């Protein structure tokens, strides 16, 4: 399904993306993910296609908000049957059928407040699916989950959505969830700045904002002095890297930076000198903040890799060219 | 150590004593009334039951008008953000903050036979002083702010996201209000209704000015006291309590037990 939306408020957004299978809308907090989802559901004014001219109750859309928003005054089955018309018996039968499919048939008469987070989510999913929507919208489905249950719940959710065969647009800032998607659309600077399969987006971010969002801690400003005849494969980014006048950046993940005591060198690597400004233990690793021609962040494995880096120490910082990514500096 | 425990104990004792004292002070008039009632020679005087009928029937009518007009106003104030909202909130409070006698005079000036509104209504056959309409009018002005304030707070307590979800599930805004908002706001709405009922039923000042007739319980109590003396107020005062209290109690009980019973169409 092709989506083409223009939203003016509360944030200005131009959203052009394709929803295919399990599509993740990835964006930082405040980027406008929920705004786009609500606009698609008809809860915020927008122009575009599809459905923009329809009232929310007329749109074939199932919406799962953050926190599920189950009706607290209705039992589980009545929550699921809420979107149905007709006789009580028929509505209950349809609700029970859906609850069975999400493995919650036994809890049909319970109050929603008595369910666990994962169960609530499945009830909300069944409720969103009850009218056979053409598009499913999920807002931050992993937000309230701890790390241990997250993988399990996402797996279940993904399997269920695949089973129902309805395209889903899932808004999240969780890169783990994005990595499991069929397609990732990244919302940055008020537009969908990049869309593609997760491996492509994660390996070849198009812009500085996307690189930062998906975990490139270092994005440094670069000037295109001369275009090399044989550009390393990694630098052939999705953008036209050689476009004249385009401001560029080089993105490097912290763990791809190697630190050496002065004098040491790595063959083929690009290196510069820097001073250690601050160190911070992060579980089994140490994060090192460097000052030099540019501020950099490195991640050194420890304790085995913890070689007693001292604050104020001069070091050489090296990176292999194939670990660098060329990105657009502004959008 | 023992001194500390003693101090805590004393503080707790003082708090208990204070609370019991305040509670007793509030209940004292009612207890004394029950004790002082001449149970052996208790009998209603002429017109007492008419006053009960007038009070109950017209208060129910006033309550219906308050709900019909006050519910949309309360919902609008709870859900819409606009410039001048604070002024609107103040305007709702205005009749409540005005002394009843003053409010009665204001209504007499506006709806009385010498005003344009009153004269026009009279020409159309609708007398707005000393008629059942005037009685209901006085009650609406007296009680509506209580209902609107409570209903507004009740609507504000309903998560707007639940209403939005209901819309995405194919319900019209009216169905959303009926199936989601009103059931979830039921406790607050019941409190508002109960307060409005008691306030309208007991209204004396406004009614005295623009609707001395037909006489409801409060005015009849006053008349009994003036014409017949203290003994004549006991039966009607007991009836007043019996009429005024059941509805708030019933509303409280029903709204609390009304859990997960709402049908979904």
Tab-separated table of C-alpha atoms in Angstrom, chain B residues 52-198:
chain	number	residue	atom	x	y	z
B	52	UNK	CA	-44.011	17.431	48.180
B	53	UNK	CA	-45.623	16.753	44.806
B	54	UNK	CA	-44.571	20.187	43.485
B	55	UNK	CA	-41.006	19.738	44.684
B	56	UNK	CA	-40.549	16.204	43.323
B	57	UNK	CA	-42.207	16.707	39.936
B	58	UNK	CA	-40.616	20.060	39.115
B	59	UNK	CA	-37.209	19.109	40.480
B	60	UNK	CA	-37.225	16.086	38.183
B	61	UNK	CA	-38.155	18.379	35.284
B	62	UNK	CA	-35.362	20.805	36.235
B	63	UNK	CA	-32.910	17.914	36.497
B	64	UNK	CA	-33.850	16.718	33.006
B	65	UNK	CA	-33.236	20.215	31.608
B	66	UNK	CA	-29.932	20.478	33.471
B	67	UNK	CA	-28.756	17.152	32.040
B	68	UNK	CA	-29.886	18.008	28.501
B	69	UNK	CA	-28.211	21.421	28.480
B	70	UNK	CA	-25.413	20.868	30.977
B	71	UNK	CA	-23.942	17.658	29.550
B	72	UNK	CA	-22.884	19.110	26.175
B	73	UNK	CA	-21.573	22.225	27.948
B	74	UNK	CA	-19.539	20.123	30.394
B	75	UNK	CA	-18.191	17.925	27.584
B	76	UNK	CA	-17.295	20.965	25.499
B	77	UNK	CA	-15.409	22.497	28.402
B	78	UNK	CA	-13.630	19.233	29.151
B	79	UNK	CA	-12.501	18.497	25.606
B	80	UNK	CA	-12.040	21.770	23.743
B	81	UNK	CA	-9.074	24.078	24.162
B	82	UNK	CA	-9.769	27.651	23.137
B	83	UNK	CA	-8.934	31.214	24.007
B	84	UNK	CA	-11.215	32.490	26.747
B	85	UNK	CA	-11.862	29.085	28.273
B	86	UNK	CA	-11.070	30.427	31.748
B	87	UNK	CA	-13.691	33.122	31.249
B	88	UNK	CA	-16.251	30.436	30.329
B	89	UNK	CA	-15.363	28.521	33.480
B	90	UNK	CA	-15.959	31.687	35.498
B	91	UNK	CA	-19.317	32.250	33.803
B	92	UNK	CA	-20.480	28.759	34.805
B	93	UNK	CA	-19.580	29.538	38.394
B	94	UNK	CA	-21.380	32.888	38.371
B	95	UNK	CA	-24.884	31.671	39.436
B	96	UNK	CA	-23.254	29.497	42.082
B	97	UNK	CA	-21.253	32.346	43.577
B	98	UNK	CA	-24.174	34.769	43.563
B	99	UNK	CA	-26.228	34.802	46.809
B	100	UNK	CA	-29.581	33.048	46.114
B	101	UNK	CA	-31.655	36.118	46.974
B	102	UNK	CA	-29.586	38.253	44.601
B	103	UNK	CA	-29.893	35.580	41.914
B	104	UNK	CA	-33.657	35.568	42.428
B	105	UNK	CA	-33.751	39.334	41.982
B	106	UNK	CA	-31.668	39.063	38.791
B	107	UNK	CA	-34.116	36.496	37.410
B	108	UNK	CA	-37.071	38.672	38.425
B	109	UNK	CA	-35.524	41.594	36.560
B	110	UNK	CA	-34.899	39.498	33.436
B	111	UNK	CA	-37.989	37.270	33.357
B	112	UNK	CA	-40.429	39.458	35.328
B	113	UNK	CA	-43.550	40.917	33.686
B	114	UNK	CA	-41.933	44.327	33.303
B	115	UNK	CA	-38.926	43.091	31.338
B	116	UNK	CA	-38.837	42.611	27.593
B	117	UNK	CA	-38.160	38.875	27.912
B	118	UNK	CA	-40.877	38.353	30.518
B	119	UNK	CA	-43.419	40.449	28.637
B	120	UNK	CA	-42.718	38.702	25.325
B	121	UNK	CA	-42.984	35.270	26.955
B	122	UNK	CA	-46.250	36.321	28.639
B	123	UNK	CA	-47.690	37.435	25.305
B	124	UNK	CA	-46.860	33.926	24.010
B	125	UNK	CA	-48.741	32.452	26.979
B	126	UNK	CA	-45.695	31.631	29.073
B	127	UNK	CA	-45.719	33.439	32.435
B	128	UNK	CA	-42.240	33.413	33.923
B	129	UNK	CA	-43.088	34.403	37.495
B	130	UNK	CA	-45.126	32.483	40.072
B	131	UNK	CA	-45.779	29.577	37.688
B	132	UNK	CA	-44.415	26.019	37.425
B	133	UNK	CA	-42.148	27.283	34.611
B	134	UNK	CA	-40.743	29.962	36.905
B	135	UNK	CA	-40.247	27.350	39.637
B	136	UNK	CA	-38.268	25.092	37.276
B	137	UNK	CA	-36.345	28.090	35.937
B	138	UNK	CA	-35.253	29.042	39.454
B	139	UNK	CA	-34.149	25.478	40.172
B	140	UNK	CA	-32.162	25.240	36.940
B	141	UNK	CA	-30.215	28.390	37.764
B	142	UNK	CA	-29.589	27.172	41.293
B	143	UNK	CA	-28.460	23.637	40.471
B	144	UNK	CA	-26.995	23.606	36.939
B	145	UNK	CA	-23.510	24.874	37.912
B	146	UNK	CA	-23.082	21.976	40.366
B	147	UNK	CA	-23.887	19.433	37.674
B	148	UNK	CA	-21.753	21.138	35.000
B	149	UNK	CA	-18.691	21.372	37.252
B	150	UNK	CA	-18.923	17.725	38.362
B	151	UNK	CA	-19.690	16.463	34.840
B	152	UNK	CA	-16.806	18.414	33.375
B	153	UNK	CA	-14.372	16.871	35.872
B	154	UNK	CA	-15.860	13.447	35.113
B	155	UNK	CA	-15.374	13.863	31.353
B	156	UNK	CA	-11.842	15.135	31.861
B	157	UNK	CA	-11.030	11.958	33.748
B	158	UNK	CA	-11.856	9.840	30.679
B	159	UNK	CA	-8.761	9.184	28.572
B	160	UNK	CA	-9.403	10.836	25.164
B	161	UNK	CA	-7.444	8.016	23.541
B	162	UNK	CA	-10.226	5.575	24.435
B	163	UNK	CA	-12.673	7.782	22.537
B	164	UNK	CA	-10.292	7.929	19.573
B	165	UNK	CA	-9.935	4.145	19.522
B	166	UNK	CA	-13.713	3.798	19.570
B	167	UNK	CA	-13.886	6.055	16.492
B	168	UNK	CA	-11.362	3.866	14.653
B	169	UNK	CA	-13.567	0.890	15.488
B	170	UNK	CA	-16.369	2.324	13.370
B	171	UNK	CA	-18.445	4.131	15.981
B	172	UNK	CA	-19.971	7.549	15.358
B	173	UNK	CA	-19.126	10.371	17.817
B	174	UNK	CA	-22.550	9.964	19.454
B	175	UNK	CA	-22.034	6.189	19.852
B	176	UNK	CA	-18.586	6.871	21.306
B	177	UNK	CA	-20.145	9.182	23.876
B	178	UNK	CA	-22.861	6.674	24.750
B	179	UNK	CA	-20.663	3.570	24.838
B	180	UNK	CA	-17.349	4.882	26.136
B	181	UNK	CA	-17.403	8.406	27.569
B	182	UNK	CA	-20.642	8.301	29.562
B	183	UNK	CA	-20.057	4.846	31.117
B	184	UNK	CA	-16.507	5.787	32.115
B	185	UNK	CA	-17.628	9.131	33.537
B	186	UNK	CA	-20.608	7.591	35.319
B	187	UNK	CA	-19.348	8.063	38.877
B	188	UNK	CA	-18.674	11.774	38.421
B	189	UNK	CA	-21.913	12.246	36.501
B	190	UNK	CA	-23.832	10.543	39.315
B	191	UNK	CA	-22.187	12.821	41.876
B	192	UNK	CA	-23.120	15.862	39.763
B	193	UNK	CA	-26.682	14.651	39.379
B	194	UNK	CA	-27.020	13.963	43.097
B	195	UNK	CA	-25.677	17.407	44.010
B	196	UNK	CA	-27.957	19.088	41.490
B	197	UNK	CA	-30.961	17.147	42.820
B	198	UNK	CA	-30.353	18.139	46.436
